[in-house]
């Protein structure tokens, strides 16, 4: 109800504010480094944004300024790192848990990619099973279970309930990702949720791990690309399995900003039959 109170209360959460300062300093230094560079065509996000600040300097209502630049970079880091890394972490655990599914993905990758040296994002059209597996990982793990905190800008009604202006809203994405009306086996890992009877990839409107509407995740396209390329490349080159003598996988999540897997060891064994050049030793 009163989020601002947290800044004034003592407790372990104060550490978050200290880390936030350290991140702000780091970004500020990065911006200063960009400013010192010789003028050139803008190359990255910070240099494009600095360019916009210069162009909009005479516009009194422009929102392009250094303070906003720092905040946008923080938002991109916060939104874009943990989410994607955690999803990939879960994907590998599910492949260890379902070795038959892992094998099917590898067969599809071998058949479709053949001797191609690298996986391209365009290849996903020919890899419906791999794509379905990754979608199912995102659905079942629902890493951002509760979307970003929002506030209602105007009074409205939702499903017959009044929602007054200023109401704080926490969207429960898990409610749709596990909705028994939308998924055949909502609590089980089942790539079939995204495949039609002929094995073609099938979109399901209830697949909303990136939320929906005007404020849905702006990084969803980047995330989809990163997930697909990393997952397909890893599965093509390695077989993932449990280490000898392991007591078994722990699949309960740790609750936090994202739903994290438990820390545990799994083995990545290079695949002898892989057609790609494979990982170089110095790159491991
Ligand atoms: C598996 C990966 C990801 C998942 C599951 C995910 C999910 C989400 C969700 C559920 C939201 C809240 C949307 C809402 O409130 O309606 C969100 C917001 C956001 N995401 Fe992502 N995201 C992912 C990757 C990324 C990436 C790669 C970036 C950028 C590099 C990114 C940047 C952001 C930002 C900046 C916001 C806040 C947007 C706003 O406040 O309007 N996300 N994300």
Coordinates of C-alpha atoms and ligand atoms in Angstrom, one line a residue:
X1 CA 0.0 0.0 0.0
X2 CA 2.8 2.4 0.8
X3 CA 5.9 1.3 -1.1
X4 CA 7.8 4.5 -0.3
X5 CA 7.9 3.5 3.4
X6 CA 10.4 0.8 2.6
X7 CA 13.2 3.4 2.0
X8 CA 12.8 4.6 5.5
X9 CA 12.5 1.2 7.3
X10 CA 15.7 -0.6 8.5
X11 CA 16.2 -4.2 7.3
X12 CA 18.0 -6.4 4.8
X13 CA 16.0 -4.8 1.9
X14 CA 18.2 -1.7 2.4
X15 CA 20.9 -3.7 0.6
X16 CA 18.9 -3.4 -2.6
X17 CA 19.1 0.4 -2.5
X18 CA 22.9 0.2 -2.0
X19 CA 23.3 -2.2 -5.0
X20 CA 21.1 0.2 -7.0
X21 CA 23.5 3.0 -6.3
X22 CA 26.4 0.9 -7.5
X23 CA 24.6 0.0 -10.7
X24 CA 23.7 3.7 -11.3
X25 CA 27.4 4.6 -10.8
X26 CA 28.5 2.0 -13.3
X27 CA 26.0 3.2 -16.0
X28 CA 27.0 6.8 -15.3
X29 CA 30.6 5.9 -16.0
X30 CA 29.7 4.1 -19.2
X31 CA 27.7 7.2 -20.4
X32 CA 30.8 9.4 -19.6
X33 CA 33.0 7.0 -21.6
X34 CA 30.6 7.3 -24.5
X35 CA 30.7 11.1 -24.4
X36 CA 34.5 11.2 -24.5
X37 CA 34.5 9.2 -27.7
X38 CA 35.3 11.0 -31.0
X39 CA 32.0 11.9 -32.9
X40 CA 30.9 8.9 -35.0
X41 CA 27.7 7.3 -36.2
X42 CA 25.8 6.1 -33.1
X43 CA 26.6 2.4 -32.6
X44 CA 24.8 1.3 -29.5
X45 CA 21.8 2.1 -27.3
X46 CA 23.7 4.7 -25.2
X47 CA 25.2 6.5 -28.1
X48 CA 21.8 6.6 -30.0
X49 CA 20.1 8.0 -26.8
X50 CA 22.9 10.6 -26.3
X51 CA 22.3 11.6 -30.0
X52 CA 18.6 12.1 -29.3
X53 CA 19.4 14.2 -26.2
X54 CA 21.4 16.6 -28.4
X55 CA 18.7 16.7 -31.1
X56 CA 15.9 17.4 -28.6
X57 CA 17.8 19.9 -26.5
X58 CA 15.6 22.9 -27.6
X59 CA 12.4 21.0 -27.0
X60 CA 11.0 22.0 -23.6
X61 CA 8.8 18.9 -23.2
X62 CA 11.5 16.4 -24.3
X63 CA 12.0 13.5 -22.0
X64 CA 15.4 12.7 -23.4
X65 CA 17.9 13.5 -20.6
X66 CA 20.7 11.7 -18.8
X67 CA 18.7 10.8 -15.8
X68 CA 16.1 9.0 -18.0
X69 CA 18.9 7.3 -19.9
X70 CA 20.3 5.8 -16.7
X71 CA 16.9 4.6 -15.7
X72 CA 16.2 3.0 -19.1
X73 CA 19.5 1.2 -19.1
X74 CA 18.7 -0.1 -15.6
X75 CA 15.3 -1.3 -16.8
X76 CA 16.8 -3.1 -19.8
X77 CA 19.4 -4.8 -17.6
X78 CA 16.8 -5.7 -14.9
X79 CA 14.2 -7.0 -17.4
X80 CA 16.5 -8.7 -19.8
X81 CA 19.2 -10.7 -17.9
X82 CA 17.7 -12.7 -15.1
X83 CA 14.5 -13.6 -17.1
X84 CA 16.2 -15.1 -20.1
X85 CA 19.0 -16.8 -18.1
X86 CA 16.5 -18.4 -15.6
X87 CA 14.3 -19.7 -18.5
X88 CA 17.3 -21.3 -20.1
X89 CA 18.4 -22.8 -16.8
X90 CA 14.9 -24.4 -16.4
X91 CA 15.0 -25.6 -20.1
X92 CA 18.1 -27.6 -19.4
X93 CA 16.7 -29.1 -16.2
X94 CA 13.5 -30.2 -18.0
X95 CA 15.7 -31.8 -20.7
X96 CA 17.5 -33.8 -18.1
X97 CA 14.2 -34.7 -16.5
X98 CA 12.7 -35.8 -19.8
X99 CA 15.5 -37.5 -21.7
X100 CA 13.1 -38.8 -24.3
X101 CA 12.0 -35.3 -25.2
X102 CA 15.7 -34.1 -25.2
X103 CA 16.5 -36.9 -27.7
X104 CA 13.5 -35.9 -30.0
X105 CA 14.8 -32.3 -30.0
X106 CA 18.3 -33.5 -30.9
X107 CA 17.0 -35.7 -33.7
X108 CA 15.0 -32.8 -35.2
X109 CA 18.0 -30.5 -35.0
X110 CA 20.3 -33.1 -36.6
X111 CA 17.8 -33.9 -39.4
X112 CA 17.0 -30.3 -40.2
X113 CA 20.3 -28.5 -39.7
X114 CA 22.5 -31.3 -41.1
X115 CA 26.0 -29.9 -41.5
X116 CA 25.1 -26.2 -41.1
X117 CA 27.7 -24.5 -39.0
X118 CA 25.3 -22.5 -36.9
X119 CA 21.7 -22.3 -36.0
X120 CA 19.8 -19.2 -37.4
X121 CA 16.6 -17.8 -36.0
X122 CA 14.9 -18.4 -39.3
X123 CA 15.5 -22.2 -38.8
X124 CA 12.7 -22.2 -36.2
X125 CA 10.1 -22.5 -38.9
X126 CA 11.6 -26.0 -39.8
X127 CA 12.0 -26.9 -36.1
X128 CA 8.4 -27.2 -34.7
X129 CA 9.2 -29.7 -32.0
X130 CA 12.2 -27.7 -30.6
X131 CA 10.1 -24.6 -30.7
X132 CA 7.2 -26.3 -28.9
X133 CA 9.5 -27.6 -26.2
X134 CA 10.9 -24.1 -25.5
X135 CA 7.3 -22.6 -25.4
X136 CA 6.3 -25.4 -23.0
X137 CA 9.3 -24.5 -20.7
X138 CA 8.2 -20.9 -20.7
X139 CA 4.6 -21.8 -20.0
X140 CA 5.3 -24.3 -17.2
X141 CA 8.0 -22.3 -15.4
X142 CA 6.3 -19.0 -15.7
X143 CA 9.5 -17.2 -14.5
X144 CA 7.8 -13.8 -14.1
X145 CA 4.8 -15.3 -12.3
X146 CA 3.6 -11.9 -11.1
X147 CA 4.1 -9.3 -13.9
X148 CA 5.4 -5.8 -13.2
X149 CA 3.6 -3.8 -10.6
X150 CA 1.2 -1.4 -12.4
X151 CA -1.2 1.4 -11.3
X152 CA -4.5 2.1 -12.8
X153 CA -4.4 5.6 -14.5
X154 CA -8.2 5.9 -14.8
X155 CA -11.2 4.3 -13.0
X156 CA -12.5 1.3 -14.9
X157 CA -14.4 -2.0 -14.7
X158 CA -12.8 -5.4 -15.1
X159 CA -15.1 -8.5 -15.4
X160 CA -17.8 -6.6 -13.6
X161 CA -15.5 -5.4 -10.7
X162 CA -14.9 -1.7 -10.3
X163 CA -11.2 -0.7 -10.4
X164 CA -10.7 2.8 -9.1
X165 CA -8.0 5.1 -10.4
X166 CA -4.7 4.7 -8.6
X167 CA -5.3 1.0 -7.7
X168 CA -2.1 -1.0 -7.6
X169 CA -2.3 -4.0 -9.9
X170 CA -0.2 -7.2 -9.8
X171 CA -1.2 -9.4 -12.8
X172 CA -1.1 -13.1 -12.0
X173 CA 0.3 -14.6 -15.2
X174 CA 0.3 -18.1 -13.8
X175 CA -3.5 -17.9 -13.7
X176 CA -3.6 -18.0 -17.5
X177 CA -0.5 -20.1 -18.1
X178 CA -2.0 -22.9 -16.0
X179 CA -5.7 -22.4 -16.9
X180 CA -7.3 -25.8 -17.2
X181 CA -9.6 -24.5 -19.8
X182 CA -6.7 -23.6 -22.1
X183 CA -4.2 -26.4 -21.6
X184 CA -4.7 -30.2 -21.7
X185 CA -2.3 -31.0 -18.9
X186 CA -1.8 -27.6 -17.2
X187 CA 0.7 -28.8 -14.5
X188 CA 2.6 -31.2 -16.6
X189 CA 5.5 -30.7 -19.1
X190 CA 3.8 -31.4 -22.4
X191 CA 5.2 -29.9 -25.6
X192 CA 2.0 -31.3 -27.3
X193 CA 0.4 -28.1 -26.0
X194 CA 2.0 -26.3 -28.9
X195 CA 1.7 -29.0 -31.7
X196 CA -1.2 -29.8 -33.9
X197 CA -2.0 -33.5 -34.8
X198 CA 0.4 -33.3 -37.7
X199 CA 3.3 -32.1 -35.6
X200 CA 3.1 -28.5 -36.8
X201 CA 3.8 -25.7 -34.4
X202 CA 0.6 -24.2 -33.1
X203 CA 0.1 -20.9 -31.4
X204 CA -2.0 -20.9 -28.2
X205 CA -3.5 -17.5 -27.2
X206 CA -3.1 -18.3 -23.5
X207 CA 0.6 -18.4 -23.9
X208 CA 1.3 -15.1 -22.2
X209 CA 4.7 -15.3 -20.3
X210 CA 5.4 -11.8 -21.6
X211 CA 2.0 -10.5 -20.5
X212 CA -0.3 -8.6 -22.8
X213 CA -1.5 -5.1 -23.8
X214 CA 0.3 -1.8 -24.0
X215 CA 2.8 -2.6 -21.2
X216 CA 3.7 -6.1 -22.2
X217 CA 7.4 -7.0 -22.2
X218 CA 9.1 -4.8 -24.8
X219 CA 12.0 -7.3 -25.0
X220 CA 9.9 -10.3 -26.0
X221 CA 11.2 -10.5 -29.5
X222 CA 14.8 -10.3 -28.3
X223 CA 14.1 -12.8 -25.6
X224 CA 12.5 -15.3 -28.0
X225 CA 15.5 -15.0 -30.3
X226 CA 18.1 -15.4 -27.5
X227 CA 16.2 -18.4 -26.0
X228 CA 15.8 -20.2 -29.4
X229 CA 19.4 -19.7 -30.6
X230 CA 21.0 -20.6 -27.2
X231 CA 18.8 -23.6 -26.5
X232 CA 19.1 -25.1 -30.1
X233 CA 22.9 -24.5 -30.1
X234 CA 23.4 -26.1 -26.7
X235 CA 21.1 -29.1 -27.5
X236 CA 22.8 -29.7 -30.8
X237 CA 26.3 -29.9 -29.2
X238 CA 25.6 -31.4 -25.8
X239 CA 23.6 -34.1 -24.1
X240 CA 22.4 -32.9 -20.7
X241 CA 22.2 -35.5 -17.9
X242 CA 22.5 -36.0 -14.2
X243 CA 26.0 -36.6 -12.7
X244 CA 26.7 -40.2 -11.5
X245 CA 25.4 -40.8 -8.0
X246 CA 23.1 -37.7 -8.1
X247 CA 20.2 -38.0 -5.7
X248 CA 17.9 -36.6 -8.4
X249 CA 16.7 -33.3 -9.7
X250 CA 15.1 -30.7 -7.5
X251 CA 12.4 -29.0 -9.5
X252 CA 10.8 -26.8 -6.8
X253 CA 11.3 -23.2 -7.5
X254 CA 12.8 -20.5 -5.3
X255 CA 10.5 -17.5 -5.0
X256 CA 12.0 -14.1 -5.9
X257 CA 11.9 -11.5 -8.6
X258 CA 11.8 -14.5 -11.0
X259 CA 11.0 -18.1 -10.0
X260 CA 14.5 -19.6 -9.9
X261 CA 15.5 -23.3 -10.0
X262 CA 17.4 -24.7 -7.0
X263 CA 21.2 -24.6 -7.4
X264 CA 22.3 -28.1 -8.5
X265 CA 24.8 -29.8 -10.9
X266 CA 24.0 -31.3 -14.2
X267 CA 26.5 -32.6 -16.8
X268 CA 26.9 -31.3 -20.4
X269 CA 28.4 -34.2 -22.4
X270 CA 29.6 -33.3 -25.9
X271 CA 27.6 -35.2 -28.5
X272 CA 29.8 -37.4 -30.7
X273 CA 27.4 -37.4 -33.6
X274 CA 26.9 -33.6 -33.8
X275 CA 27.4 -32.2 -37.3
X276 CA 28.4 -28.7 -36.3
X277 CA 32.1 -28.0 -35.7
X278 CA 31.4 -28.3 -32.0
X279 CA 32.6 -26.2 -29.1
X280 CA 36.3 -25.3 -29.2
X281 CA 38.1 -26.2 -26.0
X282 CA 39.2 -22.6 -25.3
X283 CA 35.5 -21.5 -25.6
X284 CA 34.2 -23.9 -23.0
Ligands
LIG1 C1 12.2 -15.0 -21.0 C2 12.4 -13.7 -21.0 C3 11.4 -12.6 -20.5 C4 10.2 -12.7 -19.9 C5 9.5 -14.0 -19.5 C6 9.8 -11.4 -19.7 C7 8.5 -11.0 -19.1 C8 8.1 -9.8 -18.8 C9 6.9 -9.4 -18.2 C10 5.8 -10.4 -17.7 C11 6.9 -8.1 -18.0 C12 5.7 -7.3 -17.4 C13 4.7 -6.8 -18.4 C14 3.5 -6.2 -17.9 O1 3.5 -5.6 -16.8 O2 2.4 -6.3 -18.6 C15 8.1 -7.5 -18.5 C16 8.4 -6.2 -18.6 C17 9.6 -5.7 -19.1 N1 10.6 -6.4 -19.7 FE1 10.6 -8.4 -20.0 N2 10.7 -10.5 -20.1 C18 11.7 -11.2 -20.7 C19 12.9 -10.7 -21.3 C20 13.1 -9.3 -21.5 C21 14.2 -8.8 -22.3 C22 15.3 -9.6 -23.1 C23 14.2 -7.4 -22.1 C24 15.1 -6.4 -22.7 C25 16.3 -6.5 -23.0 C26 13.1 -7.1 -21.3 C27 12.7 -5.9 -20.8 C28 11.6 -5.6 -20.1 C29 11.2 -4.2 -19.6 C30 12.1 -2.9 -19.9 C31 10.0 -4.3 -19.0 C32 9.2 -3.2 -18.3 C33 8.3 -2.6 -19.4 C34 7.4 -1.5 -18.9 O3 7.5 -1.1 -17.7 O4 6.6 -1.0 -19.7 N3 12.4 -8.3 -20.9 N4 8.9 -8.6 -19.0

